[in-house]
Coordinates of C-alpha atoms in Angstrom, one line a residue:
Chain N
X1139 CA 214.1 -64.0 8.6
X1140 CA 212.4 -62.8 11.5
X1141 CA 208.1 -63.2 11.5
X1142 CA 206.6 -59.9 9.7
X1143 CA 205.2 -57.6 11.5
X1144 CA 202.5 -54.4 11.0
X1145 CA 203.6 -51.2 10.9
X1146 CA 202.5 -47.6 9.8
X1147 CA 205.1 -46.3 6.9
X1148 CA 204.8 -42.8 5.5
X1149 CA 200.8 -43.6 6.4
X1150 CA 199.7 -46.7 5.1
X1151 CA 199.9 -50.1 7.4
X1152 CA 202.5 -52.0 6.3
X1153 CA 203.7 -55.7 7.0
X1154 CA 207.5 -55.8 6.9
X1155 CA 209.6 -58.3 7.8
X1156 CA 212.8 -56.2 8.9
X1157 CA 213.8 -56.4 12.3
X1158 CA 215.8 -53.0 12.4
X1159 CA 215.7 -49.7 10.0
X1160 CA 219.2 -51.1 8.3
X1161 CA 217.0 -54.2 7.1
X1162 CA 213.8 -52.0 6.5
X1163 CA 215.7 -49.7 4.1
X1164 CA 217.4 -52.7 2.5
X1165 CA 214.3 -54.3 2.1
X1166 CA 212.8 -50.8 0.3
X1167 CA 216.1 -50.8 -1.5
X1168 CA 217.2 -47.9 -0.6
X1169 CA 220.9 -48.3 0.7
X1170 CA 221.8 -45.9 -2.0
X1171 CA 219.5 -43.0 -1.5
X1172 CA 219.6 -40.0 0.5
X1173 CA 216.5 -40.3 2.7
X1174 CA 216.1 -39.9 6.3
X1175 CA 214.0 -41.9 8.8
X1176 CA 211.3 -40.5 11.7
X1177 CA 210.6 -42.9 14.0
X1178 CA 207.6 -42.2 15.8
X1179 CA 207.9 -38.5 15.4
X1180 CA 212.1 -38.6 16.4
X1181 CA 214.8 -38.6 13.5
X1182 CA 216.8 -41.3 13.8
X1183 CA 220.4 -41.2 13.0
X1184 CA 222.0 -43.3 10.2
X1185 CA 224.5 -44.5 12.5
X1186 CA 221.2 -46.0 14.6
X1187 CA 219.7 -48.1 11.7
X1188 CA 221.8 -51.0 12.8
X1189 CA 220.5 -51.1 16.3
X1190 CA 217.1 -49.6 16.0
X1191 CA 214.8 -52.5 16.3
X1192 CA 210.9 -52.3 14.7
X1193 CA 208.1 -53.2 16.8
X1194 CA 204.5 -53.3 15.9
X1195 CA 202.4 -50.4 15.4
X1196 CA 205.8 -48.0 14.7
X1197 CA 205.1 -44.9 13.1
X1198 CA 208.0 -44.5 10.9
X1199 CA 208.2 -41.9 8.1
X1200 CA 210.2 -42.7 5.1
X1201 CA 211.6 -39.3 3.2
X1202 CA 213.7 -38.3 0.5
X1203 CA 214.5 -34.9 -1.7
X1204 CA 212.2 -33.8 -4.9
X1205 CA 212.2 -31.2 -6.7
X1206 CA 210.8 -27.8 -5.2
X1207 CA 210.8 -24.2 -4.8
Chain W
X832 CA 235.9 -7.4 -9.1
X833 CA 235.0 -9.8 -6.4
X834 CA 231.0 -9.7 -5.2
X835 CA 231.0 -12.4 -3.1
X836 CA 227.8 -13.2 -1.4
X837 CA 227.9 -14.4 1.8
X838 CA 225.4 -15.4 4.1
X839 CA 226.0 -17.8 7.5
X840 CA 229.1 -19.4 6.8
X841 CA 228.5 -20.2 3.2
X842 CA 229.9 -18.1 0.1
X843 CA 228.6 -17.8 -3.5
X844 CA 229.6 -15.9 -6.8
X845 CA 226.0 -15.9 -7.6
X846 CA 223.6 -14.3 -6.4
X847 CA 220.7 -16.1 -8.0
X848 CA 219.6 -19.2 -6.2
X849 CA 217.2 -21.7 -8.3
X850 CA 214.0 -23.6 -7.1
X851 CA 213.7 -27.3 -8.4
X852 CA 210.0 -27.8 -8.6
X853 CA 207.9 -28.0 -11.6
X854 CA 210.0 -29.2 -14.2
X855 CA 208.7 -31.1 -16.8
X856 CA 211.6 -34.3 -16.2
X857 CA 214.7 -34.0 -14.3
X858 CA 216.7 -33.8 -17.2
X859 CA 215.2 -30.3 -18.2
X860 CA 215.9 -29.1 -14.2
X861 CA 219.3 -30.4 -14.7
X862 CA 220.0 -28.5 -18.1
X863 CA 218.0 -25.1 -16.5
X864 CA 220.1 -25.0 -13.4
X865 CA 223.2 -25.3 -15.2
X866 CA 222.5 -22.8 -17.6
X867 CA 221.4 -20.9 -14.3
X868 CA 224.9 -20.7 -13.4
X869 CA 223.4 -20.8 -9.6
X870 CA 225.6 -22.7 -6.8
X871 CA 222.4 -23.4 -4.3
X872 CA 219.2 -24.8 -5.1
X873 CA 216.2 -25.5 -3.2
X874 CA 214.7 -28.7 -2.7
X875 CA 211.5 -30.5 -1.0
X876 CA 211.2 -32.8 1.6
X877 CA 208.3 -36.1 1.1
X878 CA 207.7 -39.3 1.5
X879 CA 209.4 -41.9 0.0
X880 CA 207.1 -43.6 -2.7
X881 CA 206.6 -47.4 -0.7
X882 CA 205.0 -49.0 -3.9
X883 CA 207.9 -47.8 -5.8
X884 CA 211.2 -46.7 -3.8
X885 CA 214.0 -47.3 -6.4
X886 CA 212.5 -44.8 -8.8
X887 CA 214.4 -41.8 -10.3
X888 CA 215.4 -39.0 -7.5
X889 CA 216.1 -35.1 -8.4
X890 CA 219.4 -36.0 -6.9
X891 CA 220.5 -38.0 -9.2
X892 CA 220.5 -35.4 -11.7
X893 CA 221.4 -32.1 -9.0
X894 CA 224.8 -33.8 -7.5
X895 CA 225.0 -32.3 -4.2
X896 CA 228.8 -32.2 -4.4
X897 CA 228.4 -29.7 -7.1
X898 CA 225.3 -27.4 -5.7
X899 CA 224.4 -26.0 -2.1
X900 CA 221.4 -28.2 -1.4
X901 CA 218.7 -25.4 0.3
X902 CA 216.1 -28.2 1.9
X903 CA 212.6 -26.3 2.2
X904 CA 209.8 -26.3 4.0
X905 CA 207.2 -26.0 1.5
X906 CA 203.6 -26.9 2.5
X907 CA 204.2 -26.9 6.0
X908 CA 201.4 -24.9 7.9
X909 CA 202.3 -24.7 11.5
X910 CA 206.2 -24.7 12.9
X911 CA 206.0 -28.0 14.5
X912 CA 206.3 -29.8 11.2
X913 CA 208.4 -27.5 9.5
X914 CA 211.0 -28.2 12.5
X915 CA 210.2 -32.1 11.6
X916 CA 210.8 -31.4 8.2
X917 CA 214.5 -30.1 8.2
X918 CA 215.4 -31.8 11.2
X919 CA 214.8 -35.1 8.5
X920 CA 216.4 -33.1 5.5
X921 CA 219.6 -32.4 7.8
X922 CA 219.7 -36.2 8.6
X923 CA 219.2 -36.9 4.8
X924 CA 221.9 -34.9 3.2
X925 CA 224.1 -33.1 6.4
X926 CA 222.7 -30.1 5.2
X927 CA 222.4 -27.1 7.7
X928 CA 221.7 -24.1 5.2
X929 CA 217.7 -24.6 5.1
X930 CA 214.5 -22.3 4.1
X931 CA 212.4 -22.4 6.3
X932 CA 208.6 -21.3 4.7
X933 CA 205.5 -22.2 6.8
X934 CA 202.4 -21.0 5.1
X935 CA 199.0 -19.8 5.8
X936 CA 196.2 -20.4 3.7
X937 CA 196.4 -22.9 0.3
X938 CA 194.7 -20.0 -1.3
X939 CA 197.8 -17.4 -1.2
X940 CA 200.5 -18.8 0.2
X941 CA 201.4 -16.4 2.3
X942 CA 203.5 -16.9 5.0
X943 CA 201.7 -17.4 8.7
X944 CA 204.8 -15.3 10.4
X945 CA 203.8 -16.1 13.6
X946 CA 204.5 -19.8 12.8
X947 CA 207.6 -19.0 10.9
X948 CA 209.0 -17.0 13.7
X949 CA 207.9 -19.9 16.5
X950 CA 210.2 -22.2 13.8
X951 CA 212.9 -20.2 13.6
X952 CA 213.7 -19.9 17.0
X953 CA 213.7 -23.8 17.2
X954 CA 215.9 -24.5 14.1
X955 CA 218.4 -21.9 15.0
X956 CA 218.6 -22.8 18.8
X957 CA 219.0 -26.5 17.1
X958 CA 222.2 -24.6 14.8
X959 CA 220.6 -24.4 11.8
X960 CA 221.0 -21.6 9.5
X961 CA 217.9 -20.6 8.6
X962 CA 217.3 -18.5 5.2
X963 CA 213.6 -17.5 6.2
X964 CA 210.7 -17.1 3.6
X965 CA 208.5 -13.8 5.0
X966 CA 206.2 -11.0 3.7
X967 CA 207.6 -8.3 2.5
X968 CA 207.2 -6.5 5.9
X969 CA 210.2 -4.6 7.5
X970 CA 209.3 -5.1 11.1
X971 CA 208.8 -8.6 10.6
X972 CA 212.1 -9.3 8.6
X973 CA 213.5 -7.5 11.4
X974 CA 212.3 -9.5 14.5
X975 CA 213.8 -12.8 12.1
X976 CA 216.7 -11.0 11.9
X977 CA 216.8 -10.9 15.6
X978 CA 215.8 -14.3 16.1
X979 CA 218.9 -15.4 14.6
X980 CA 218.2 -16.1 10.8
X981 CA 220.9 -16.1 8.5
X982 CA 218.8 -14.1 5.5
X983 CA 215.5 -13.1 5.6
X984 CA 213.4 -13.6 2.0
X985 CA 210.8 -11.2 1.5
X986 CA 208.2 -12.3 -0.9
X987 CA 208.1 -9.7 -4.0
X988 CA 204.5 -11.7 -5.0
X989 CA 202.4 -14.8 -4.1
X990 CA 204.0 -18.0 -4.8
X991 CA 204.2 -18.8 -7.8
X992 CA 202.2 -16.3 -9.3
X993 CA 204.9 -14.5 -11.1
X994 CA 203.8 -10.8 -10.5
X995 CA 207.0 -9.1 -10.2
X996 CA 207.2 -7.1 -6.8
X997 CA 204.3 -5.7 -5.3
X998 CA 206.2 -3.6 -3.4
X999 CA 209.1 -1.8 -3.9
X1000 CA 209.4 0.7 -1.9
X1001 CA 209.2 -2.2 1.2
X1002 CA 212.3 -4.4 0.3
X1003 CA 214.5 -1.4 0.1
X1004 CA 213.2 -0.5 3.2
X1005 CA 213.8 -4.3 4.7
X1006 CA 217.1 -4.2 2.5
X1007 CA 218.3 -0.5 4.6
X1008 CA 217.9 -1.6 7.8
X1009 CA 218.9 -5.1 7.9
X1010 CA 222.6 -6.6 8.8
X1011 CA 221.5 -10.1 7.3
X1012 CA 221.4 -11.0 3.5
X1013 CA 218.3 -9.9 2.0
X1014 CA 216.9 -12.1 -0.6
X1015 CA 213.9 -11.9 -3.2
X1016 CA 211.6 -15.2 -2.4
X1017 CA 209.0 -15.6 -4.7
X1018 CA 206.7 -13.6 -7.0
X1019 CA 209.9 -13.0 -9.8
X1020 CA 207.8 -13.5 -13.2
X1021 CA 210.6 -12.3 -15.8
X1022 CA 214.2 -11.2 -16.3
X1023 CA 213.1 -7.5 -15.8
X1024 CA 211.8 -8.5 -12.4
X1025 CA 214.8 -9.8 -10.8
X1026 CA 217.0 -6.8 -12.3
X1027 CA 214.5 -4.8 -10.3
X1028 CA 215.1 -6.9 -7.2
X1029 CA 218.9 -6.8 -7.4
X1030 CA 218.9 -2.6 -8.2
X1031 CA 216.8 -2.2 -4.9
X1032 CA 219.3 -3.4 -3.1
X1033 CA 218.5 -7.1 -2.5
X1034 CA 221.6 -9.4 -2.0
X1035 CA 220.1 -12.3 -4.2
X1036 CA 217.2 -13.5 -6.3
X1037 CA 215.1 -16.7 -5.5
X1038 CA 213.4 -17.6 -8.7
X1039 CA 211.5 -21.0 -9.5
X1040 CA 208.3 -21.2 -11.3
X1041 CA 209.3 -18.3 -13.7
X1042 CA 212.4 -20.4 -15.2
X1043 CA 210.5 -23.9 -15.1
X1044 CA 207.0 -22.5 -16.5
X1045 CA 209.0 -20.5 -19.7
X1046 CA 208.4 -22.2 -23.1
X1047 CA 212.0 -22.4 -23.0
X1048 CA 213.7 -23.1 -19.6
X1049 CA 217.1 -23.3 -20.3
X1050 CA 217.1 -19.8 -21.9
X1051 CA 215.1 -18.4 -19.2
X1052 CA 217.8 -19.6 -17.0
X1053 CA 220.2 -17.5 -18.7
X1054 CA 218.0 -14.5 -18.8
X1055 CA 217.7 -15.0 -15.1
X1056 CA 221.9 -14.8 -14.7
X1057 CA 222.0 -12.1 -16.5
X1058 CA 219.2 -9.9 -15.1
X1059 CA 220.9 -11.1 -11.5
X1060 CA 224.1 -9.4 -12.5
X1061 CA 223.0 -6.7 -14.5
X1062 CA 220.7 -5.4 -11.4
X1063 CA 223.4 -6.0 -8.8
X1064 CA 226.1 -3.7 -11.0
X1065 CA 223.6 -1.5 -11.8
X1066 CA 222.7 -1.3 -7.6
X1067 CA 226.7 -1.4 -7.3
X1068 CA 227.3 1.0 -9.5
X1069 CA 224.8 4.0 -8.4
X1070 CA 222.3 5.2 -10.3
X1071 CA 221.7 8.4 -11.9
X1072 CA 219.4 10.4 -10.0
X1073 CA 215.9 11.1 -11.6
X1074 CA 215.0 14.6 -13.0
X1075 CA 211.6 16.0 -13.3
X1076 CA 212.6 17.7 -17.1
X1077 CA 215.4 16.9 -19.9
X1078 CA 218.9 17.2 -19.6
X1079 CA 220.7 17.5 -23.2
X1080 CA 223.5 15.1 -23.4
X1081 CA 225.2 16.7 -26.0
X1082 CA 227.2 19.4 -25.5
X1083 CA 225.4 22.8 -25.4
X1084 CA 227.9 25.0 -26.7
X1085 CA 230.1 25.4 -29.6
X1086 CA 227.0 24.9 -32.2
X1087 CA 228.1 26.0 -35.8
X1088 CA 225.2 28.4 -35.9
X1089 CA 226.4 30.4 -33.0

């Protein structure tokens, strides 16, 4: 387990301890979900989780569907 | 008869298409759309919850195997984050079918066209197919048509307000001259609304807060079907024409006191 570092996640400062968005959305528990991932301002791909590395003071942006018109 | 409706490279028997917001539960939104008999279904785009990610999801009740997921962009006021906003929905779910709305003021919700247009020439230059929320103007529907939108969605009344259309006379006018799908966004407050809608031409219905704010949802949903189909055979099928005085429907000869 990597140290924990802070980050800003759909707004609020965070400390996380994930080294890359696959480990960030497993620590969220999200494996499951439909979401999609903005880091700082750029949607990542799902097939970049694994080699997308956090660093301090990311801006990442966490999103999923709900209902709406 | 087949009446397909067909817009980008997507087909549908129905021609209504159901919002998701406002429910009560998910369950009820799940039972509404059904009874809705609509294939696409719009959907919003936020943030994850952080204190409490694993929590229940629309989309575990709307299987997006089943429906045409239509990601919005609902409370976006300027394109640049409208464009954020679908390019995360397409990485979410694959989907390219999208309605794009970017609103002006909290107070009406009217669309701030000159945004939506500055959008939709991103989206669409990014291959999305952009079903575009707009006022019920036919110079602006046109220019979206231009810009490369796949329907253009007039508004028949604010948001949510469930006034029916304000304006006729200006969606058949949009609906004449366009060679895009022409859809009814917004405003649809009861079945007789949406027959109007569908008789004036429009290719398909978008109706949200008047199915999930009825006392009864589900049957609501069915009035909404039906008023979909009965306005598009009645727009099919060619209305009488209006006369100023009577016209006896019996025959007018032959009477035994003749």
């Amino acid at each position: 387990m990597s140290e924990s570092i802070a980050i800003q996640l759909n707004g609020e400062e965070r400390s996380v301890s994930a080294s890359s968005l696959t480990e960030l959305v497993e620590e969220m528990g999200l494996e499951q979900r439909m979401i999609a991932i903005e880091l700082n301002l750029e949607v990542v791909p799902k097939s970049q989780y694994d080699v997308t590395g956090l660093k301090e003071g990311d801006r990442i942006e966490l999103v999923h569907m709900i209902g709406g018109g | 008869m087949s009446d397909i409706f067909n817009v980008g490279t997507y087909s549908f028997k129905s021609r209504l298409i159901v919002g998701s917001g406002k429910y009560k539960d998910f369950q009820t939104t799940k039972d509404a759309t059904e009874a809705s008999e609509a294939e696409m279904i719009t959907v919003a785009v936020r943030r994850v919850n952080i204190t409490d990610p694993g929590k229940e999801n629309l989309l575990d009740y709307i299987d997006p195997k089943k429906y045409t997921i239509l990601p919005n962009t609902a409370g976006c006021f300027n394109a640049e984050d409208a464009v954020r906003t679908l390019r995360l929905a397409r990485e979410a779910g694959g989907w390219d079918l999208v309605k794009l709305e970017v609103l002006g003021d909290t107070e009406t919700l009217y669309p701030n066209v000159v945004e939506t247009i500055k959008a939709a020439e991103t989206l669409v230059a990014e291959g999305f197919q952009v079903m575009v929320y707009t006022n019920d103007d036919p110079i602006v529907a046109r220019t979206l048509e231009e810009v490369g939108c796949v329907a253009v969605m007039p508004l028949g009344n604010p948001i949510g307000s469930g006034r029916g259309l304000a304006n006729p006379f200006n969606i058949r006018v949009i609906k004449q001259r366009a060679n895009v799908p022409i859809v009814v966004d917004a405003g649809i407050g009861t079945a007789s609304d949406a027959a109007k809608a569908m008789e004036l031409g429009a290719d398909a219905a978008l109706i949200n807060t008047a199915i999930s704010e009825a006392k009864d949802e589900c049957l609501m949903a069915t009035a909404m079907r039906d008023a979909v189909r009965a306005g598009r055979s009645a727009f099919l099928a060619g209305r009488m024409q209006k006369r100023a005085f009577a016209n006896a429907s019996s025959p007018t000869e032959g009477y035994i006191w003749d």
